[in-house]
Amino acid sequence: MHHSTFTTLAAVALLGMLSACGGGTSPSSSGSGSGSGASTGGGNGVVVDRGPTSISLDGDPNGLFWDADTATLFIADDNGNRILSWTDTQGLGLAAELPPAPPDSAGLGQVVKLKDGTLVVPRFGGGTAGDVVYAKPDGTNGVVPNLDPLRRRIGLTVSEDGTLYDTFFVAMNGIKLGSVAKLDLAGAETEVITGLKKPVGVLAAKGDFIVTEQETGNVLRAPIASPDQIVVIAQLVGPDLLTDGPMERFSPAARTAVSARS
């Protein structure tokens, strides 16, 4: 069995870049970090983990989502077709099982949590079986209906007003065409940013979209209210998924900008 790790950075940041590899079948029974981060004394005798800290698990972590209200990290486990959770106090556990996926086509992307506790995550599908699935707090789960299975979905974000947006691309004769789309769990997907190549990460933050295009290396920004006004704000090698990081008001151990793992 191949054990994977993801690395947390004990620093306050707004964005985390993710990349994926690994394998396995069940969550680790230990929630303790195995990292090499330095620990230093803070005020009032508090020990602060300066990170980075690696947390081991049996699975293939890809999309990550930090739930500030409960100080919980949600992890899309691609190998297990499920969502795991991690907290400072409880360690690693199972958050939700997902609907069965066609063989070799799970490919979980970015996971998000809605205000009602529903967890939503796209499945890549390899160009034949792309979809979006969800798991509700009552233990039920399902597949969003009426979505085009040819679309390879990876990124997902939820705006402050609760609107979902995903990224997808289609590949034809080696040419990739991608978009950012508004997603309705009732079964609708409406493009809001078009003309992209391979959009991967998307984040709705402070009235803007932040989008990563993996093939071009561009990090893009566009106002949610005027998504056609796109500007390049950075260039990176192989940028991947995006997620919000924790804020200062949480404990030092929970102030984690979830970044990358290998």
Short mmCIF file of C-alpha atoms in Angstrom, two decimals:
data_model
loop_
_atom_site.label_atom_id
_atom_site.label_comp_id
_atom_site.label_asym_id
_atom_site.label_seq_id
_atom_site.Cartn_x
_atom_site.Cartn_y
_atom_site.Cartn_z
CA MET A 1 0.00 0.00 0.00
CA HIS A 2 1.30 3.42 -0.89
CA HIS A 3 1.02 6.06 1.81
CA SER A 4 0.66 9.69 0.80
CA THR A 5 1.30 12.86 2.71
CA PHE A 6 0.08 16.40 2.41
CA THR A 7 2.05 19.32 3.75
CA THR A 8 0.67 22.16 5.81
CA LEU A 9 2.41 25.48 6.20
CA ALA A 10 1.88 27.13 9.58
CA ALA A 11 1.60 30.64 8.19
CA VAL A 12 -1.33 32.91 7.49
CA ALA A 13 -2.11 33.07 3.74
CA LEU A 14 -5.13 33.48 1.51
CA LEU A 15 -4.29 31.06 -1.30
CA GLY A 16 -2.97 27.51 -1.38
CA MET A 17 -1.68 25.82 -4.51
CA LEU A 18 -2.21 22.06 -4.69
CA SER A 19 -0.72 19.23 -6.69
CA ALA A 20 -1.59 15.54 -6.71
CA CYS A 21 0.01 12.10 -6.51
CA GLY A 22 -0.13 9.02 -4.24
CA GLY A 23 -2.44 6.09 -3.52
CA GLY A 24 -4.14 3.92 -0.87
CA THR A 25 -7.51 2.90 0.47
CA SER A 26 -8.27 3.98 4.03
CA PRO A 27 -7.61 6.94 6.32
CA SER A 28 -4.67 6.74 8.66
CA SER A 29 -5.56 6.06 12.28
CA SER A 30 -3.17 8.75 13.42
CA GLY A 31 -3.90 12.43 13.13
CA SER A 32 -0.50 13.60 14.29
CA GLY A 33 1.83 15.38 11.93
CA SER A 34 5.03 13.72 10.79
CA GLY A 35 6.65 16.86 9.55
CA SER A 36 9.97 18.50 10.08
CA GLY A 37 8.63 21.93 10.97
CA ALA A 38 10.31 23.78 13.78
CA SER A 39 8.37 24.43 17.00
CA THR A 40 9.05 27.55 19.01
CA GLY A 41 7.67 28.98 22.18
CA GLY A 42 4.96 31.60 21.82
CA GLY A 43 3.40 33.96 24.30
CA ASN A 44 1.90 32.49 27.52
CA GLY A 45 3.83 29.27 26.99
CA VAL A 46 2.06 28.36 23.74
CA VAL A 47 4.13 26.16 21.41
CA VAL A 48 3.78 27.32 17.79
CA ASP A 49 4.44 24.91 14.93
CA ARG A 50 6.18 27.03 12.32
CA GLY A 51 5.87 24.30 9.65
CA PRO A 52 5.89 23.00 7.08
CA THR A 53 4.35 19.89 8.67
CA SER A 54 3.56 16.71 6.74
CA ILE A 55 0.49 14.66 7.71
CA SER A 56 0.47 11.04 6.55
CA LEU A 57 -2.64 9.26 5.29
CA ASP A 58 -3.61 6.16 3.35
CA GLY A 59 -5.09 7.70 0.23
CA ASP A 60 -4.52 10.09 -2.66
CA PRO A 61 -5.21 13.65 -1.46
CA ASN A 62 -5.98 16.19 -4.15
CA GLY A 63 -8.51 18.97 -3.55
CA LEU A 64 -8.45 20.57 -0.09
CA PHE A 65 -10.94 22.89 1.62
CA TRP A 66 -10.48 24.75 4.91
CA ASP A 67 -13.75 25.20 6.86
CA ALA A 68 -13.09 28.22 9.06
CA ASP A 69 -16.26 27.79 11.14
CA THR A 70 -15.20 24.38 12.47
CA ALA A 71 -11.41 24.64 11.93
CA THR A 72 -11.63 21.50 9.79
CA LEU A 73 -9.63 20.58 6.71
CA PHE A 74 -11.57 18.55 4.13
CA ILE A 75 -9.54 16.36 1.76
CA ALA A 76 -10.72 14.83 -1.52
CA ASP A 77 -9.26 11.30 -1.51
CA ASP A 78 -9.06 10.29 -5.16
CA ASN A 79 -8.13 6.66 -4.51
CA GLY A 80 -11.03 6.10 -2.12
CA ASN A 81 -13.63 8.20 -4.00
CA ARG A 82 -14.48 9.88 -0.69
CA ILE A 83 -13.93 12.97 1.44
CA LEU A 84 -11.71 12.85 4.52
CA SER A 85 -11.53 15.41 7.32
CA TRP A 86 -8.73 16.52 9.64
CA THR A 87 -8.67 18.64 12.77
CA ASP A 88 -6.02 19.45 15.36
CA THR A 89 -7.93 17.60 18.08
CA GLN A 90 -9.52 14.67 16.21
CA GLY A 91 -6.90 13.98 13.58
CA LEU A 92 -7.92 12.24 10.37
CA GLY A 93 -11.38 10.73 9.75
CA LEU A 94 -13.99 9.93 7.13
CA ALA A 95 -16.26 12.88 6.30
CA ALA A 96 -18.34 11.39 3.47
CA GLU A 97 -18.60 8.53 1.01
CA LEU A 98 -19.34 9.53 -2.59
CA PRO A 99 -21.53 7.84 -5.23
CA PRO A 100 -19.79 5.02 -7.14
CA ALA A 101 -17.68 6.17 -10.08
CA PRO A 102 -17.17 4.42 -13.41
CA PRO A 103 -13.93 2.34 -13.48
CA ASP A 104 -10.74 4.43 -13.54
CA SER A 105 -12.63 7.70 -13.85
CA ALA A 106 -13.08 9.12 -10.37
CA GLY A 107 -10.37 11.79 -10.59
CA LEU A 108 -11.60 13.94 -7.71
CA GLY A 109 -10.88 17.67 -7.98
CA GLN A 110 -11.48 20.56 -5.59
CA VAL A 111 -13.87 19.91 -2.70
CA VAL A 112 -16.00 22.68 -1.14
CA LYS A 113 -18.43 22.80 1.75
CA LEU A 114 -21.72 24.71 1.44
CA LYS A 115 -23.42 26.61 4.24
CA ASP A 116 -25.85 23.72 4.87
CA GLY A 117 -22.93 21.31 5.34
CA THR A 118 -23.16 19.67 1.92
CA LEU A 119 -19.79 18.66 0.45
CA VAL A 120 -19.44 19.03 -3.33
CA VAL A 121 -16.61 17.83 -5.57
CA PRO A 122 -16.09 17.42 -9.35
CA ARG A 123 -14.89 14.17 -10.90
CA PHE A 124 -12.57 14.48 -13.90
CA GLY A 125 -13.92 11.55 -15.90
CA GLY A 126 -11.15 11.45 -18.49
CA GLY A 127 -13.27 12.96 -21.24
CA THR A 128 -16.02 10.32 -21.07
CA ALA A 129 -17.52 10.35 -17.59
CA GLY A 130 -17.05 13.82 -16.09
CA ASP A 131 -19.52 14.79 -13.39
CA VAL A 132 -20.04 16.58 -10.08
CA VAL A 133 -21.09 14.72 -6.94
CA TYR A 134 -22.25 15.77 -3.49
CA ALA A 135 -22.66 14.36 0.01
CA LYS A 136 -25.18 15.79 2.44
CA PRO A 137 -24.81 15.96 6.25
CA ASP A 138 -27.56 13.32 6.65
CA GLY A 139 -25.33 10.75 4.92
CA THR A 140 -27.07 10.75 1.55
CA ASN A 141 -25.17 11.48 -1.64
CA GLY A 142 -25.82 11.91 -5.34
CA VAL A 143 -24.68 13.00 -8.78
CA VAL A 144 -25.64 16.40 -10.22
CA PRO A 145 -27.91 15.59 -13.20
CA ASN A 146 -27.78 16.78 -16.81
CA LEU A 147 -24.07 17.69 -16.94
CA ASP A 148 -22.01 17.04 -20.08
CA PRO A 149 -19.81 13.97 -19.38
CA LEU A 150 -17.26 15.09 -22.00
CA ARG A 151 -16.25 18.05 -19.83
CA ARG A 152 -13.20 17.37 -17.68
CA ARG A 153 -13.95 19.19 -14.42
CA ILE A 154 -11.29 19.93 -11.81
CA GLY A 155 -11.72 23.24 -9.97
CA LEU A 156 -14.63 24.29 -7.78
CA THR A 157 -15.33 27.29 -5.55
CA VAL A 158 -18.23 28.78 -3.63
CA SER A 159 -18.70 32.55 -3.47
CA GLU A 160 -19.81 34.52 -0.42
CA ASP A 161 -23.44 34.42 -1.60
CA GLY A 162 -23.32 30.63 -1.90
CA THR A 163 -22.99 30.41 -5.70
CA LEU A 164 -20.91 27.51 -7.02
CA TYR A 165 -18.46 27.89 -9.91
CA ASP A 166 -16.43 25.14 -11.55
CA THR A 167 -13.66 24.87 -14.16
CA PHE A 168 -13.70 22.45 -17.06
CA PHE A 169 -12.09 21.83 -20.42
CA VAL A 170 -12.71 19.58 -23.40
CA ALA A 171 -9.96 18.11 -25.56
CA MET A 172 -10.42 17.66 -29.31
CA ASN A 173 -7.57 16.53 -31.57
CA GLY A 174 -5.05 17.66 -28.97
CA ILE A 175 -6.60 21.12 -28.61
CA LYS A 176 -8.00 22.11 -25.22
CA LEU A 177 -10.91 24.53 -24.81
CA GLY A 178 -11.89 25.52 -21.28
CA SER A 179 -14.23 27.69 -19.25
CA VAL A 180 -15.29 28.75 -15.79
CA ALA A 181 -18.99 28.06 -15.29
CA LYS A 182 -21.73 28.77 -12.77
CA LEU A 183 -22.94 25.47 -11.38
CA ASP A 184 -26.46 24.73 -10.15
CA LEU A 185 -26.84 21.47 -8.22
CA ALA A 186 -30.30 21.09 -9.76
CA GLY A 187 -28.48 20.32 -13.01
CA ALA A 188 -27.30 23.40 -14.90
CA GLU A 189 -23.87 24.70 -15.90
CA THR A 190 -23.63 28.20 -17.39
CA GLU A 191 -20.29 29.48 -18.72
CA VAL A 192 -19.13 32.82 -17.31
CA ILE A 193 -15.49 32.91 -18.51
CA THR A 194 -14.75 31.36 -21.91
CA GLY A 195 -11.79 31.12 -24.26
CA LEU A 196 -9.46 29.43 -21.76
CA LYS A 197 -7.23 26.43 -22.48
CA LYS A 198 -6.82 24.25 -19.40
CA PRO A 199 -8.30 26.06 -16.38
CA VAL A 200 -7.68 24.11 -13.19
CA GLY A 201 -8.01 26.12 -9.98
CA VAL A 202 -10.73 28.69 -9.37
CA LEU A 203 -11.34 30.79 -6.27
CA ALA A 204 -14.08 33.35 -5.66
CA ALA A 205 -12.61 35.85 -3.19
CA LYS A 206 -13.48 39.45 -2.34
CA GLY A 207 -15.54 39.98 -5.48
CA ASP A 208 -12.99 38.47 -7.87
CA PHE A 209 -12.32 35.18 -9.59
CA ILE A 210 -8.77 33.88 -9.35
CA VAL A 211 -8.15 31.21 -12.00
CA THR A 212 -5.07 29.09 -12.77
CA GLU A 213 -4.40 27.95 -16.32
CA GLN A 214 -2.09 24.99 -16.10
CA GLU A 215 -1.06 24.82 -19.75
CA THR A 216 -0.09 28.49 -20.08
CA GLY A 217 1.10 28.96 -16.49
CA ASN A 218 -1.09 32.04 -16.14
CA VAL A 219 -2.81 33.05 -12.91
CA LEU A 220 -5.81 35.17 -13.92
CA ARG A 221 -8.08 37.59 -12.11
CA ALA A 222 -11.52 38.79 -13.22
CA PRO A 223 -14.32 40.57 -11.34
CA ILE A 224 -17.23 38.24 -10.63
CA ALA A 225 -19.58 41.02 -11.75
CA SER A 226 -17.62 41.53 -15.02
CA PRO A 227 -15.93 38.20 -15.73
CA ASP A 228 -14.86 39.23 -19.24
CA GLN A 229 -12.36 41.72 -17.76
CA ILE A 230 -9.54 39.22 -17.36
CA VAL A 231 -5.99 40.19 -16.40
CA VAL A 232 -2.88 38.07 -15.82
CA ILE A 233 -1.59 38.65 -12.30
CA ALA A 234 1.19 36.03 -12.16
CA GLN A 235 2.92 33.26 -14.07
CA LEU A 236 3.85 29.96 -12.44
CA VAL A 237 5.07 26.58 -13.60
CA GLY A 238 2.10 24.19 -13.65
CA PRO A 239 -0.29 26.05 -11.31
CA ASP A 240 -2.96 23.77 -9.89
CA LEU A 241 -5.95 23.95 -7.53
CA LEU A 242 -6.72 26.93 -5.27
CA THR A 243 -8.24 27.21 -1.81
CA ASP A 244 -8.67 29.81 0.90
CA GLY A 245 -6.38 29.53 3.91
CA PRO A 246 -7.22 30.08 7.61
CA MET A 247 -7.25 33.43 9.35
CA GLU A 248 -5.42 34.76 12.41
CA ARG A 249 -8.28 34.18 14.84
CA PHE A 250 -7.66 30.42 14.97
CA SER A 251 -5.15 28.59 17.13
CA PRO A 252 -1.53 28.56 15.91
CA ALA A 253 -1.78 24.87 15.01
CA ALA A 254 -4.91 25.51 12.95
CA ARG A 255 -3.51 28.56 11.12
CA THR A 256 -2.54 26.49 8.13
CA ALA A 257 -2.09 27.59 4.54
CA VAL A 258 -2.58 24.23 2.88
CA SER A 259 -0.13 24.18 0.03
CA ALA A 260 1.21 21.05 -1.66
CA ARG A 261 2.02 17.45 -1.04
CA SER A 262 3.91 14.68 -2.79
#
